[in-house]
Structure formats: structure tokens, C-alpha cells
Amino acid sequence: MMLSAHDLFAILPELLVIFAACAVLALDPITPAAKKDGLAWLSLGTMAVCMGLTAARFGSPTTAFGGLVAIDNYSCFWKLLLYFVTGLTILLSLPYLKEERIYFGEYYGFILLALSGMMVMVSGTDLLTIYLGTELMSISLYIMAGLKRAEAKSLEASTKYFVLGAFSSGILLYGISLLYGSAGSTQLPAIAAAIAGRGPNDSLLLIATILIAVGFSFKLAVVPFHMWTPDVYQGAPTSVTAFMAVASKAASFGAFMRVFVEGLGGVRANWSAMFLLLCIGTLILGNIVALVQTNVKRMLAYSSIAHAGYALIGVAAAGRLAPTEAASAISSVMLYIALYAFMTFGAFAIIALLRKGGLEGDEIEDFSGLAKRHPFAALLMLVFMVSLAGIPPTAGFIGKFYVFMAAVQAGLTWLAVLALVFAAISAYFYLRLVMVMYMREPDTVTALSPRFVSSPALSIVLACAIAGVVFFGLYPDPIVNLATQAALTLK
């Protein structure tokens, strides 16, 4: 295939991100320790440029590389979200890595490489292109999860993530190969045309659909493929955990919905029923097991699993609606993940900066009396917890409202009621943390007394997170309209 100027211009943001990643990795060995911040600012500058380029393309769809890549509103929406989350991750990492004494310049290179994989995932319209993007993202995250080389938990997290991630990649690739055998192509439009009109009982197509769903379910941390999530979230550096919890989930949902709606839309009756079962299992396990956690990162890991279940409500609803009506259900998932990014990232930012005896204070007890020691930090954490619980007038409530409405539109009112019950149950573990912050006395043992380490970069991260939670909770129209326009692109 000949590379044309049009193709290269279409993927200019991806090329810029990869170039910046290579530049960071090349400059790191010759950059003095005192000037490593420059690598972070180089990465942030790249985010700003890419955000401008991608925003300018919104509303001007095109394809490149013979239809392997689509630059449409759908991919632009996810990319803008990914740039934003990556920028916040870099800002959060500036003080966090220094406190943890793991200030390696290559960290920013791996973040950019993971981002480039995510960008390929959400733009890809070919299964192998999406697979390559998934692997680029995953391999970078395996390395980043083990960045705390001196801590056994971090190394365990990296190893566990790698082994289970490799296993899921094998399943995904096997599903892709079976689908190629059934449809004769790996490009989504060709697959859609090949399977149009086939009945739901085509066994090869059914097996391929299941295997591809299993492969993506690992990346989404959906029950029963969630086993890696708590250990990896707890063991990985908190800035990496925040990046995985938000960016990785956003990219996976972006690729996952394109594959099933565009490529496998002809067998939506099959996958809608399958995702309905996964959704119910995920809601139940994620919310129930989170109740008994004593570590905040593990609690947020199970919370992340539960939120994947809420997002799956929109996917199951999209499968039950006619293609012309499914856009509202798809946009509810996009909206949910975008709003989830603000509250989750804010919560992890508070955890990242709570220190205890030189270590992270991530046990629930470490938050005892935080309202007396740092009332503003406690107030921010309260807002993030309230939003995660879906209580109005926060962004979390808006996200749940739209996915529940999608379920009602698809005739799944009982599912919306079930999810509402589990949202009420989840309020217990979110508000338990609030109770500990406001109603328990702080630890008086000086050596282990948790302290809050603030910095200008952290202030920017928290300001962005709280602004998103409050603004979109009170005035969601801009992001709702953006998600709606983007979802209409998906056919």
C-alpha cells in the first residue's frame, strides 16, 4: 500500500504523539535529573497541539489507508477525552513520581505510547488495526504498572496484568481469526455486509462473537473477566491506576462499541442478550464486593467494575433498538464514560497525594479526620464520592440518568430499576469514606500520621476534575450534544 499525503495527514495526531514518545525516550538518558520536568512539559505541549488538530476535524469525516482508519466525530470524541485524561495524568505524575522517588523520564514516553495505541483503537475500522492498537496500549500499561520496582505489590500487579492481558489478547485474536473465516474480511463494513441477513444460529459467527466479546471484556474489567482489576489497581502507582481506570476504559469502550455496532450489527440480537447477562453480573459483583473493602484503591477498583456494568446498560439497550434509534443509547455510554473520567480521576488524585510515613495512605483508616487536617481536600473527596454514587446535582447523576433512560427506551425498565437499587447500595461504600473523613478523629501517632502533599500541578488537576463534576452536573447540555453528534456517526 502506497502512503499518500492524505493518509499521513489523517493520522497526524497519532504521528505527533508517537514522535513525542520517541523524543522523550531518546532525551531521557541525556537529560539531567533536575530538568526531567521538561519531558513532562514536552508531552503536555503535544497534547495541546493534538487537541487543537482533532477539534478542528470534528464534523469533517474522512477515511485513510484504504478504509483501515476512520477520522469521524466518533473517534474525535474519544480522542479529545483521551488527550484530556492523559494531560491530567502527566500533571498528577509531576509531584507524585517525585514523592515516590520513581521519577523516571521514560514514564512519560510510555504514557504517550499507550495513548497512541488508544488513538488507533478508537479510529480503527479494521479488526487487526484495532488489535494492534490494543496491544500497544496494553504493553505500555504492563510496564507502567510495575514502575515501583522496589515494591513486591507493584511487580505482582505488573506480572498479573501481563499474564491475564496476554491470555485475553490470545482469545481476542482467535475470535478475530474465526470471524475472518466466517466473513472473509477483517474490515468492519465488509464484515457487516457479509453477515447481513444471516440468522442468529450461525455457529461459527456465534463463537467468533463470543470470543471477541470475551477479549474486550478483559480490557473493560467486566465480570467474570475482572479478576486482575483489584490487585493491579492496588499495586500499580496511583497515577498509573488513574490512567488505567479512565483512559484505558474509555479507549476499550470506544473500540468495543465500534466493532459490535458497525461490524456485528447484523447479529445484535445475540450480543445484546450476552451483554445483558454480563451487565447484571457486573453490577451485582462490583457493588457487593466493594462493600467489604478496607483499601480505597481496591474499593475504587470494584467501583470501576460496577461502573463498567452501568455503561453496559447502554450497550445492551443499543442492541435492542433499531439501528436508527440506537444512537441515543450509544451516546449515553459515551456520556457516561466521559463524566466518569472527571470523578474517578479526582478521587485518585486525592489518594495519590495522601502520604503516611513516606508511603501512600490508601487505606480507608488513613482518611480518618481528613476534614480537620485538610478540610478543602476532604470537601473535594466528598464531592467525588457523591458523584460516583450518582447523587444529584453532580455529573455522576447525569451519567446514570441517560443510561437508565436508554434502558427504558429499549424496554428494559426492569434493568434500570435493578441498576437503581445497586446505585443505592453503592452509596454505602462511597459515603462510608465520607463518614471516616468527617466523623472520626485523626491518627495521633506522629510517625504514621497521614499528611497531604499539595503542589501547583495537583491543584490544576483537582480544579479540572471538580469543575467537570460540578459544571456538567448543573449544565450537561454541551457534553450531551457533543456525545449525541459523535454517536450519530456510528452506523
XYZ file of C-alpha atoms in Angstrom, residues 81-384:
304
model
C -11.324 12.704 26.066
C -8.083 10.701 25.910
C -5.940 13.843 25.426
C -7.639 15.460 28.399
C -7.135 12.446 30.674
C -3.531 11.984 29.539
C -2.815 15.649 30.244
C -4.245 15.304 33.750
C -2.192 12.129 34.286
C 1.018 13.918 33.351
C 0.222 16.823 35.679
C -0.637 14.426 38.511
C 2.569 12.484 37.900
C 4.847 15.518 38.257
C 4.603 15.713 42.087
C 3.598 12.084 42.609
C 6.646 10.465 40.981
C 8.994 12.717 42.965
C 7.313 11.802 46.241
C 7.528 8.119 45.339
C 11.173 8.505 44.196
C 10.395 6.857 40.864
C 10.952 9.933 38.733
C 11.935 8.186 35.513
C 11.724 10.222 32.323
C 10.712 7.182 30.279
C 7.447 7.164 32.246
C 6.145 9.974 30.029
C 7.287 8.114 26.925
C 5.253 5.070 27.912
C 2.205 7.232 28.657
C 2.417 8.662 25.136
C 2.896 5.218 23.583
C -0.159 3.941 25.476
C -2.096 6.982 24.260
C -1.094 6.351 20.647
C -2.405 2.775 20.965
C -5.682 4.086 22.376
C -5.993 6.566 19.491
C -5.541 3.741 16.996
C -8.166 1.684 18.843
C -10.885 4.339 18.619
C -10.056 5.223 14.990
C -9.642 1.695 13.667
C -12.282 0.242 11.365
C -10.385 -2.979 10.824
C -10.129 -5.688 13.478
C -6.383 -6.130 13.070
C -5.801 -2.371 13.278
C -7.826 -2.288 16.491
C -5.907 -5.305 17.791
C -2.551 -3.625 17.137
C -3.733 -0.504 18.956
C -4.932 -2.637 21.873
C -1.567 -4.355 22.173
C 0.387 -1.087 22.005
C -1.767 0.267 24.831
C -1.578 -2.925 26.894
C 2.186 -3.469 26.661
C 2.840 0.117 27.755
C 0.470 -0.305 30.709
C 2.096 -3.613 31.764
C 5.409 -1.775 32.077
C 3.931 1.242 33.854
C 2.107 -0.931 36.397
C 5.468 -2.304 37.584
C 7.203 1.061 37.826
C 7.684 0.738 41.609
C 10.359 -1.861 41.141
C 11.249 -1.999 44.860
C 7.707 -2.960 45.889
C 6.532 -6.550 45.583
C 2.914 -5.467 45.106
C 3.803 -3.375 42.073
C 5.777 -6.189 40.464
C 2.956 -8.624 41.233
C 0.474 -6.234 39.654
C 2.575 -5.902 36.519
C 3.088 -9.655 36.207
C -0.561 -10.497 36.837
C -1.700 -7.828 34.399
C 0.712 -9.116 31.747
C -0.252 -12.797 32.102
C -4.020 -12.196 32.086
C -3.710 -9.488 29.433
C -1.761 -11.826 27.151
C -4.392 -14.504 27.733
C -7.207 -12.121 26.780
C -5.293 -10.929 23.704
C -4.990 -14.533 22.535
C -8.742 -15.026 22.919
C -9.461 -11.772 21.063
C -7.127 -12.747 18.225
C -8.691 -16.200 17.984
C -12.134 -14.620 17.754
C -10.878 -12.290 15.012
C -9.474 -15.240 13.046
C -12.786 -17.129 13.296
C -14.700 -14.039 12.200
C -12.341 -13.667 9.244
C -13.103 -17.292 8.367
C -16.812 -16.569 8.547
C -16.960 -13.148 6.863
C -13.853 -13.243 4.643
C -12.569 -9.864 5.804
C -11.326 -8.063 8.901
C -12.723 -4.671 7.870
C -15.884 -3.761 9.761
C -18.010 -2.586 6.780
C -17.126 -5.756 4.848
C -17.956 -7.919 7.879
C -21.296 -6.146 8.265
C -22.115 -6.763 4.594
C -21.048 -10.421 4.773
C -23.158 -11.318 7.780
C -26.216 -9.268 6.806
C -29.239 -11.489 6.694
C -27.641 -14.428 8.470
C -29.683 -15.981 11.215
C -28.676 -15.885 14.876
C -27.871 -19.607 14.795
C -24.765 -19.404 12.586
C -22.449 -21.368 14.904
C -19.091 -20.080 13.606
C -20.281 -16.496 13.741
C -21.699 -17.047 17.214
C -18.429 -18.484 18.576
C -16.411 -15.667 16.982
C -18.743 -13.073 18.516
C -18.414 -14.657 21.965
C -14.610 -14.824 21.799
C -14.303 -11.203 20.668
C -16.675 -10.171 23.461
C -14.542 -12.088 25.988
C -11.355 -10.417 24.703
C -12.844 -6.944 25.115
C -14.453 -7.849 28.448
C -10.985 -8.385 29.968
C -9.983 -4.874 28.900
C -13.246 -3.436 30.252
C -12.936 -5.373 33.554
C -16.395 -6.866 33.150
C -17.489 -9.790 35.371
C -16.405 -12.633 35.172
C -13.263 -11.295 33.449
C -12.455 -8.745 36.142
C -10.073 -10.795 38.324
C -6.970 -8.749 37.543
C -8.510 -5.390 38.416
C -8.279 -5.116 42.252
C -4.691 -6.378 42.524
C -3.461 -4.286 39.599
C -5.234 -1.133 40.753
C -3.804 -1.544 44.270
C -0.262 -2.489 43.250
C 0.322 -0.031 40.403
C 1.481 3.545 41.128
C -1.649 5.618 41.763
C -1.082 7.921 38.781
C -0.922 4.821 36.568
C -4.034 3.395 38.230
C -5.944 6.595 37.474
C -4.772 6.468 33.854
C -5.826 2.827 33.523
C -9.172 3.353 35.255
C -10.176 6.176 32.929
C -8.193 6.257 29.673
C -7.895 2.505 29.159
C -11.597 2.022 29.859
C -12.558 4.879 27.507
C -10.447 3.518 24.638
C -11.721 -0.021 25.184
C -15.361 1.099 25.168
C -14.682 3.207 22.054
C -13.240 0.274 20.089
C -15.672 -2.257 21.550
C -18.814 -0.347 20.506
C -17.499 0.335 17.010
C -16.781 -3.372 16.482
C -20.164 -4.568 17.720
C -22.372 -1.808 16.296
C -20.655 -1.299 12.923
C -19.228 -4.762 12.257
C -21.547 -7.123 14.130
C -24.758 -5.079 13.991
C -26.394 -7.831 11.930
C -26.322 -10.204 14.925
C -27.218 -7.629 17.550
C -29.895 -9.942 18.978
C -27.112 -12.334 20.029
C -24.722 -9.867 21.568
C -27.436 -7.793 23.205
C -28.552 -10.810 25.245
C -24.935 -11.662 26.083
C -24.115 -8.132 27.263
C -27.317 -8.044 29.278
C -26.094 -11.027 31.306
C -22.595 -9.550 31.673
C -24.130 -6.234 32.731
C -26.222 -7.816 35.518
C -23.291 -9.890 36.823
C -21.005 -6.861 36.765
C -23.480 -4.657 38.633
C -24.018 -7.266 41.330
C -20.416 -8.295 41.954
C -18.849 -4.842 41.584
C -21.199 -3.183 44.063
C -21.449 -6.031 46.595
C -17.715 -6.809 46.879
C -16.838 -3.101 47.129
C -18.847 -3.008 50.377
C -16.245 -5.021 52.296
C -13.050 -3.387 51.032
C -10.760 -1.612 53.514
C -8.316 -0.244 50.943
C -9.540 2.768 48.943
C -7.768 1.746 45.734
C -9.340 -1.716 45.895
C -12.697 -0.146 46.669
C -12.353 2.097 43.616
C -11.282 -0.944 41.576
C -14.564 -2.698 42.379
C -16.336 0.623 41.850
C -14.732 0.745 38.392
C -16.077 -2.743 37.694
C -19.559 -1.636 38.771
C -19.373 1.468 36.558
C -18.486 -0.740 33.583
C -21.754 -2.508 34.380
C -23.696 0.770 34.307
C -22.125 1.657 30.944
C -23.033 -1.791 29.602
C -26.700 -0.929 30.178
C -26.414 1.471 27.245
C -24.719 -1.174 25.098
C -27.403 -3.770 25.847
C -30.066 -1.148 25.094
C -28.396 -0.256 21.779
C -28.591 -3.911 20.760
C -32.335 -3.974 21.346
C -33.146 -0.784 19.473
C -33.457 -0.390 15.728
C -30.242 0.900 14.103
C -31.885 4.280 13.500
C -32.776 4.603 17.193
C -29.638 3.148 18.742
C -27.658 6.420 18.587
C -29.225 7.685 21.823
C -28.162 4.529 23.686
C -24.634 4.712 22.249
C -24.342 8.389 23.171
C -25.443 7.555 26.742
C -22.447 5.198 27.072
C -20.082 7.836 25.667
C -21.511 10.431 28.023
C -21.237 8.057 30.988
C -17.570 7.268 30.393
C -16.700 10.940 29.824
C -18.356 12.029 33.085
C -16.905 9.037 34.942
C -13.458 10.335 33.948
C -13.802 13.535 35.985
C -14.956 11.989 39.263
C -12.671 8.969 39.179
C -9.594 10.960 38.273
C -10.348 13.434 41.068
C -10.665 10.625 43.622
C -7.367 9.034 42.590
C -5.670 12.455 42.673
C -6.644 12.861 46.334
C -5.335 9.361 47.129
C -2.068 9.994 45.278
C -1.227 12.952 47.445
C -2.142 11.492 50.833
C 1.105 10.347 52.428
C 1.796 8.240 55.528
C 5.344 7.637 56.768
C 6.761 8.040 53.266
C 4.192 5.703 51.748
C 0.838 6.205 50.070
C -2.055 6.493 52.507
C -4.570 4.419 50.639
C -6.280 2.568 53.492
C -9.712 3.858 54.477
C -8.392 4.440 58.016
C -5.773 6.812 56.592
C -8.614 9.200 55.755
C -9.686 9.460 59.418
C -10.117 13.091 60.375
C -9.041 14.400 56.959
C -11.777 17.031 57.276
C -9.966 18.508 60.301
C -6.464 18.309 58.856
C -7.297 19.353 55.290
C -10.929 20.477 55.062
C -10.697 21.509 51.402
C -9.248 18.141 50.335
C -11.970 16.363 52.318
C -14.631 18.528 50.679
C -13.328 17.668 47.210
C -13.260 13.954 48.056
C -16.818 14.254 49.357
C -17.976 15.719 46.018
C -16.198 12.989 44.046
